[in-house]
CSV table of C-alpha atoms in Angstrom, one decimal:
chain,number,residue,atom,x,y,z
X,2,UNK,CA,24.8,2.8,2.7
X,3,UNK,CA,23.3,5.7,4.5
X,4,UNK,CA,21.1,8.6,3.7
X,5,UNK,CA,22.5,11.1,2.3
X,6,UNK,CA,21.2,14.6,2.6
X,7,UNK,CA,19.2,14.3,-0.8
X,8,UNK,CA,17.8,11.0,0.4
X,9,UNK,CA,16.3,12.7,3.4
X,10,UNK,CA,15.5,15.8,1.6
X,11,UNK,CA,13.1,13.2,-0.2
X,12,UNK,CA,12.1,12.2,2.7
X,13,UNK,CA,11.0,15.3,4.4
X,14,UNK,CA,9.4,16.3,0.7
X,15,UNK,CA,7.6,13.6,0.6
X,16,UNK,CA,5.8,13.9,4.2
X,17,UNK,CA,5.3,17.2,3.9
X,18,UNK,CA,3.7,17.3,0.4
X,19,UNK,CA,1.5,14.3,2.3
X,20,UNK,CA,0.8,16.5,5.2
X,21,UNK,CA,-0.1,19.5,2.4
X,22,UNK,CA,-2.8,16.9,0.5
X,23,UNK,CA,-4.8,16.4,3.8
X,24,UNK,CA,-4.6,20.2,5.1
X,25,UNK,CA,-5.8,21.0,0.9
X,26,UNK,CA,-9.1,19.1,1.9
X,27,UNK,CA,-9.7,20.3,5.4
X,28,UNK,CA,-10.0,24.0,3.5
X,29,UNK,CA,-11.6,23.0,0.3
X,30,UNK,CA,-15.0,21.3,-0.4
X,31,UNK,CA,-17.2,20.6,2.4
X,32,UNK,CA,-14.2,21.1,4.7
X,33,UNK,CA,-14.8,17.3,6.0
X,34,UNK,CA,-18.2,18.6,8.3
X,35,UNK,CA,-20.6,15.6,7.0
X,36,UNK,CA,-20.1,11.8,7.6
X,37,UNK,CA,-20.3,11.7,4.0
X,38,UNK,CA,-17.7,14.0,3.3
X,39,UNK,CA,-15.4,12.9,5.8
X,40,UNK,CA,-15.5,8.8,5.6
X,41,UNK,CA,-17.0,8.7,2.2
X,42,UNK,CA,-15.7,11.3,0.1
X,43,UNK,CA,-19.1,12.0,-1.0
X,44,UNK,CA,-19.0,8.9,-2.5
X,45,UNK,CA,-17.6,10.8,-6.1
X,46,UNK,CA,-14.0,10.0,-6.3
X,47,UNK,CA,-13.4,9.3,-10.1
X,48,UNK,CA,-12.4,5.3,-10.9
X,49,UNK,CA,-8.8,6.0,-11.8
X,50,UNK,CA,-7.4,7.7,-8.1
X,51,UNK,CA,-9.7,5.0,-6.2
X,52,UNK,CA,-7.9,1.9,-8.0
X,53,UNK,CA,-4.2,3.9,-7.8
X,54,UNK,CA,-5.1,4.2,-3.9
X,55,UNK,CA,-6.1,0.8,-3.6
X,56,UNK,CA,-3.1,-0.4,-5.6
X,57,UNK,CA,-1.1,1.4,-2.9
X,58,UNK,CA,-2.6,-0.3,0.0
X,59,UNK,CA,-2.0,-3.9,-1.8
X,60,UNK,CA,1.9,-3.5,-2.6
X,61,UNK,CA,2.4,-2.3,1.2
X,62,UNK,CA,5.8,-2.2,2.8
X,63,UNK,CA,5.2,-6.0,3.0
X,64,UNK,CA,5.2,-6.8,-0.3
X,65,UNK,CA,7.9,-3.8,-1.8
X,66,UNK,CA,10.6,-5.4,0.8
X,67,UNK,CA,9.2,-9.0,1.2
X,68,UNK,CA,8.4,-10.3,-1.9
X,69,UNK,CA,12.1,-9.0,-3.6
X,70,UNK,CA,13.7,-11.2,-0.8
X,71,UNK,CA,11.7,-14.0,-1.5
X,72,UNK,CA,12.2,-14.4,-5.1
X,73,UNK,CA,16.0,-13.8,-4.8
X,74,UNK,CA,16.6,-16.7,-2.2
X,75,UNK,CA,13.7,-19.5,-3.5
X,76,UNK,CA,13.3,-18.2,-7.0
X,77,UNK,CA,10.4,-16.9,-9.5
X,78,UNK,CA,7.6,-20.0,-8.4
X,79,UNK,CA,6.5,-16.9,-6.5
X,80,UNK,CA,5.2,-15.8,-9.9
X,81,UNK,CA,2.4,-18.2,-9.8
X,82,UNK,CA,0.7,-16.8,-7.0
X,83,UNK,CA,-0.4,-14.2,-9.9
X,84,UNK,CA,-2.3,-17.0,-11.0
X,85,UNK,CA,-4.4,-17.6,-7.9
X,86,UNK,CA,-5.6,-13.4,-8.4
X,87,UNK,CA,-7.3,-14.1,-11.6
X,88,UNK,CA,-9.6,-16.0,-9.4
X,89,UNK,CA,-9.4,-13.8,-6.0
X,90,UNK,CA,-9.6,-10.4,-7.7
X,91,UNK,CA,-11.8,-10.8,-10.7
X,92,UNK,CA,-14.8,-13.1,-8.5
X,93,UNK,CA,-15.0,-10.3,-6.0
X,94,UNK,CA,-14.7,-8.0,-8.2
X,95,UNK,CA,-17.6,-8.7,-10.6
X,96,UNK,CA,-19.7,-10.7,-7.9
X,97,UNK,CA,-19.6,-9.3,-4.3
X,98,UNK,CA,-18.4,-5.5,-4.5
X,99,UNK,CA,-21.4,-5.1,-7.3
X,100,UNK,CA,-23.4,-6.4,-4.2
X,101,UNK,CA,-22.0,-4.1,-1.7
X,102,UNK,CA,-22.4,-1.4,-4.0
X,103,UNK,CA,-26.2,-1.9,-4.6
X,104,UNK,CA,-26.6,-2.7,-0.6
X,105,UNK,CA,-24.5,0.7,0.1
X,106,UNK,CA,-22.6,-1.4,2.5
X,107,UNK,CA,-18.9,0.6,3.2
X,108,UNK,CA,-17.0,-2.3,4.2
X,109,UNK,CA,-17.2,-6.3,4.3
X,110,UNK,CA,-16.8,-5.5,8.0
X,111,UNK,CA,-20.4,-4.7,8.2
X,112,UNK,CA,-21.1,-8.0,7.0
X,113,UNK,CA,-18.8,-10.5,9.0
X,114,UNK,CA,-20.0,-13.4,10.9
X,115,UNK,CA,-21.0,-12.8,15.1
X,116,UNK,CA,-21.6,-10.1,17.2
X,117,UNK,CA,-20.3,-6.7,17.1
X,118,UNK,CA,-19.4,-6.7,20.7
X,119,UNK,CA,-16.8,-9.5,20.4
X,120,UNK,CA,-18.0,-10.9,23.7
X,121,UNK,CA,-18.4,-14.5,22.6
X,122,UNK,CA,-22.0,-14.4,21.8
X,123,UNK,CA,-22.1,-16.0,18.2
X,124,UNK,CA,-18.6,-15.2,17.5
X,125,UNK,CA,-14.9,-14.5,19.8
X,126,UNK,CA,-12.7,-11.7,18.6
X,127,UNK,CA,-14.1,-8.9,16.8
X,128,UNK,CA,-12.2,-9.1,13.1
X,129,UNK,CA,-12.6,-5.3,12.7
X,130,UNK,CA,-9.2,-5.1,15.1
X,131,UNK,CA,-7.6,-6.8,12.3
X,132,UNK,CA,-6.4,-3.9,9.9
X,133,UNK,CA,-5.0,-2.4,12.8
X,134,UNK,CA,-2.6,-5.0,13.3
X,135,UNK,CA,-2.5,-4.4,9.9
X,136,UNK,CA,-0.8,-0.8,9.4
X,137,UNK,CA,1.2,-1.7,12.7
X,138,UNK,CA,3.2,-4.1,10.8
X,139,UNK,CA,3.3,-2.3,7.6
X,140,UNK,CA,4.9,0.6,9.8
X,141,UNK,CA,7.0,-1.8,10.9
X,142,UNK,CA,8.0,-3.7,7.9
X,143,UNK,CA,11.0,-0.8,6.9
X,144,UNK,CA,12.4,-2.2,10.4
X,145,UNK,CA,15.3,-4.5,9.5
X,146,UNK,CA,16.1,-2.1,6.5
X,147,UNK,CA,16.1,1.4,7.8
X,148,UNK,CA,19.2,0.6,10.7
X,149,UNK,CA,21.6,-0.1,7.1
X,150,UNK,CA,20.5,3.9,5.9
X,151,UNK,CA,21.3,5.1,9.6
X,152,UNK,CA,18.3,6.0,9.7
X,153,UNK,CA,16.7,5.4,13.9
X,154,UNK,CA,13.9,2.9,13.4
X,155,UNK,CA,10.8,4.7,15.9
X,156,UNK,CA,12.1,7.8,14.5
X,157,UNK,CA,10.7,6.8,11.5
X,158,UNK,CA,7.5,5.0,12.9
X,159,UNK,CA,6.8,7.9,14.5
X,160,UNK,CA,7.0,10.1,12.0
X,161,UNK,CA,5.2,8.5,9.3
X,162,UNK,CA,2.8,7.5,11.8
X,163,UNK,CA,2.1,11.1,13.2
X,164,UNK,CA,1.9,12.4,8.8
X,165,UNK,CA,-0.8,9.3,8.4
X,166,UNK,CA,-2.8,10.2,11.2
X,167,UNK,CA,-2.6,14.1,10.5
X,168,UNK,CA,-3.7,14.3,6.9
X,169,UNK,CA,-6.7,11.6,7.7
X,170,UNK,CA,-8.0,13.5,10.5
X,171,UNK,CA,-7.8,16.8,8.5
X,172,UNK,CA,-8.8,15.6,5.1
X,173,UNK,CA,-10.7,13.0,5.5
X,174,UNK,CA,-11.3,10.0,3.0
X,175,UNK,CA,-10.6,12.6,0.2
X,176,UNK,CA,-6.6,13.5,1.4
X,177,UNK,CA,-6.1,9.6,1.7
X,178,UNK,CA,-7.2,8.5,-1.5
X,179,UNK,CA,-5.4,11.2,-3.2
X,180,UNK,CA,-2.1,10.8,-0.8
X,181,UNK,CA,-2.2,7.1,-1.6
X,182,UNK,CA,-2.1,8.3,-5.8
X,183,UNK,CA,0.9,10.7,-5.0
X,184,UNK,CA,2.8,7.7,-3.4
X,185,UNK,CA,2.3,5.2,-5.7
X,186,UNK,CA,4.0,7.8,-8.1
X,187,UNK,CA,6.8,7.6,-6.3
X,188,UNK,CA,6.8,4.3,-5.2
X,189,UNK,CA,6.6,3.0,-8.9
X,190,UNK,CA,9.1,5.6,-9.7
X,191,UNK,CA,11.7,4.6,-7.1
X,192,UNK,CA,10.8,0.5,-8.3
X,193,UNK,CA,11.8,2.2,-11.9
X,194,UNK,CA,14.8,3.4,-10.7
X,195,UNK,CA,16.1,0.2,-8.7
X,196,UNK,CA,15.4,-2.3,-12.3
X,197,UNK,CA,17.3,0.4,-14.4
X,198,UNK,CA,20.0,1.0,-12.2
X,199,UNK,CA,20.5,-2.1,-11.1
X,200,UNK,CA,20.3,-3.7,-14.6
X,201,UNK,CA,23.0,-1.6,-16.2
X,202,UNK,CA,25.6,-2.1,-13.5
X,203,UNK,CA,25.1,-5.9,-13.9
X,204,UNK,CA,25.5,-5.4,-17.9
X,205,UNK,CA,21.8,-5.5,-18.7
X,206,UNK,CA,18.2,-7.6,-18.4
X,207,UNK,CA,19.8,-10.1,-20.8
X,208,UNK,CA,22.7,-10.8,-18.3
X,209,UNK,CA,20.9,-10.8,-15.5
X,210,UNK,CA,18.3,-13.2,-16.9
X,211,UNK,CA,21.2,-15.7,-17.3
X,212,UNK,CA,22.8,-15.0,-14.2
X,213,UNK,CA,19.6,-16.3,-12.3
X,214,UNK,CA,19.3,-19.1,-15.1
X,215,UNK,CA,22.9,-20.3,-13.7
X,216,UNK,CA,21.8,-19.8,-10.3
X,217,UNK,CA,18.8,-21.9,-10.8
X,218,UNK,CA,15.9,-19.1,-9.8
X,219,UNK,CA,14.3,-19.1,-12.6
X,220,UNK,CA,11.2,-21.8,-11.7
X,221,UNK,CA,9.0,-23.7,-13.8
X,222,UNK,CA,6.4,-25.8,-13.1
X,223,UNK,CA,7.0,-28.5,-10.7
């Protein structure tokens, strides 16, 4: 199915009310001129946009495309990898970040093991190349799905790639936290839209619950 024009009218809305969020914060505030400012937000963004933004960065690409796929071939035993974040999100959570916080640390990158050269003195590779690699394949990720909407893959890349890196470098911390809030909106919104839709034109949640009941998805505990 490709894109229609409304789908890319979304499309285009959606980076340029990105682009808009950083170019807001390069002419409001400090205008991004301290290190504070710029990397830190000042270091008084409110609890709610922080925890939408970081809720963005989890349920990446990756995970909207991946984790969909994997539960319709293998089944819902993916469900219990919830279990495992009671333990990996509350710990850090109530242990280490409270430590970080009091320490004024920025990032557990600051705190890794070696040397911050990466030139094999106490330590090889330099982990801070890691989230890097990170957004590469999260840029990426859309790959195999974007061809099916005729949409040209580094089209794309390069697009969204050029919006990221525009409204960081001209708002700062600030347009990224609040860019990531606007897109979880949507993202949650077009998630919404995908369970309704796809519900009623299978005859409902109840019907689909027993259609993966009859295909044998629906896991328990082996």
């Amino acid at each position: 199915m490709e894109f229609t024009v409304i789908d890319y009218s979304i499309f285009a809305l959606l980076l340029v009310l990105s682009s808009a969020i950083g170019l807001f914060y390069a002419l409001s505030g400090d205008r991004q001129r301290t290190v504070q400012e710029f990397l830190l937000a000042n270091r008084n963004m409110g609890f709610l946009p922080v925890a939408l933004s970081l809720l963005a960065t989890f349920q990446s690409a990756v995970a909207i495309l991946g984790v969909p796929a994997e539960i319709y071939r293998f089944g819902t035993e993916y469900w219990f990898l919830g279990c495992s974040y009671l333990l990996g999100l509350l710990i850090p959570a109530h242990i280490f970040i409270p430590i970080f916080y009091r320490l004024r640390i920025t990032s557990t990158y600051e705190v890794r093991g070696g040397h911050p050269r990466g030139d094999g003195a106490g330590g090889g590779d330099d982990t801070r190349a890691e989230p890097s690699t990170a957004s590469g394949d999260e840029l990426m990720a859309p790959g195999p799905v974007l061809p099916l909407t005729g949409f040209d893959l580094w089209s794309a890349v390069l697009t969204m790639g050029l919006v990221c890196t525009l409204y960081t470098t001209l708002g700062g911390l600030k347009a990224v936290i609040w860019t990531d809030v606007f897109q979880t909106l949507v993202m949650f919104a077009g998630q919404l839209a995908v369970i309704v839709v796809g519900a009623r034109r299978v005859g409902g949640m109840a019907r689909v619950w027993r259609l993966a009941e009859q295909e044998g998805k629906i896991s328990g505990i082996e």
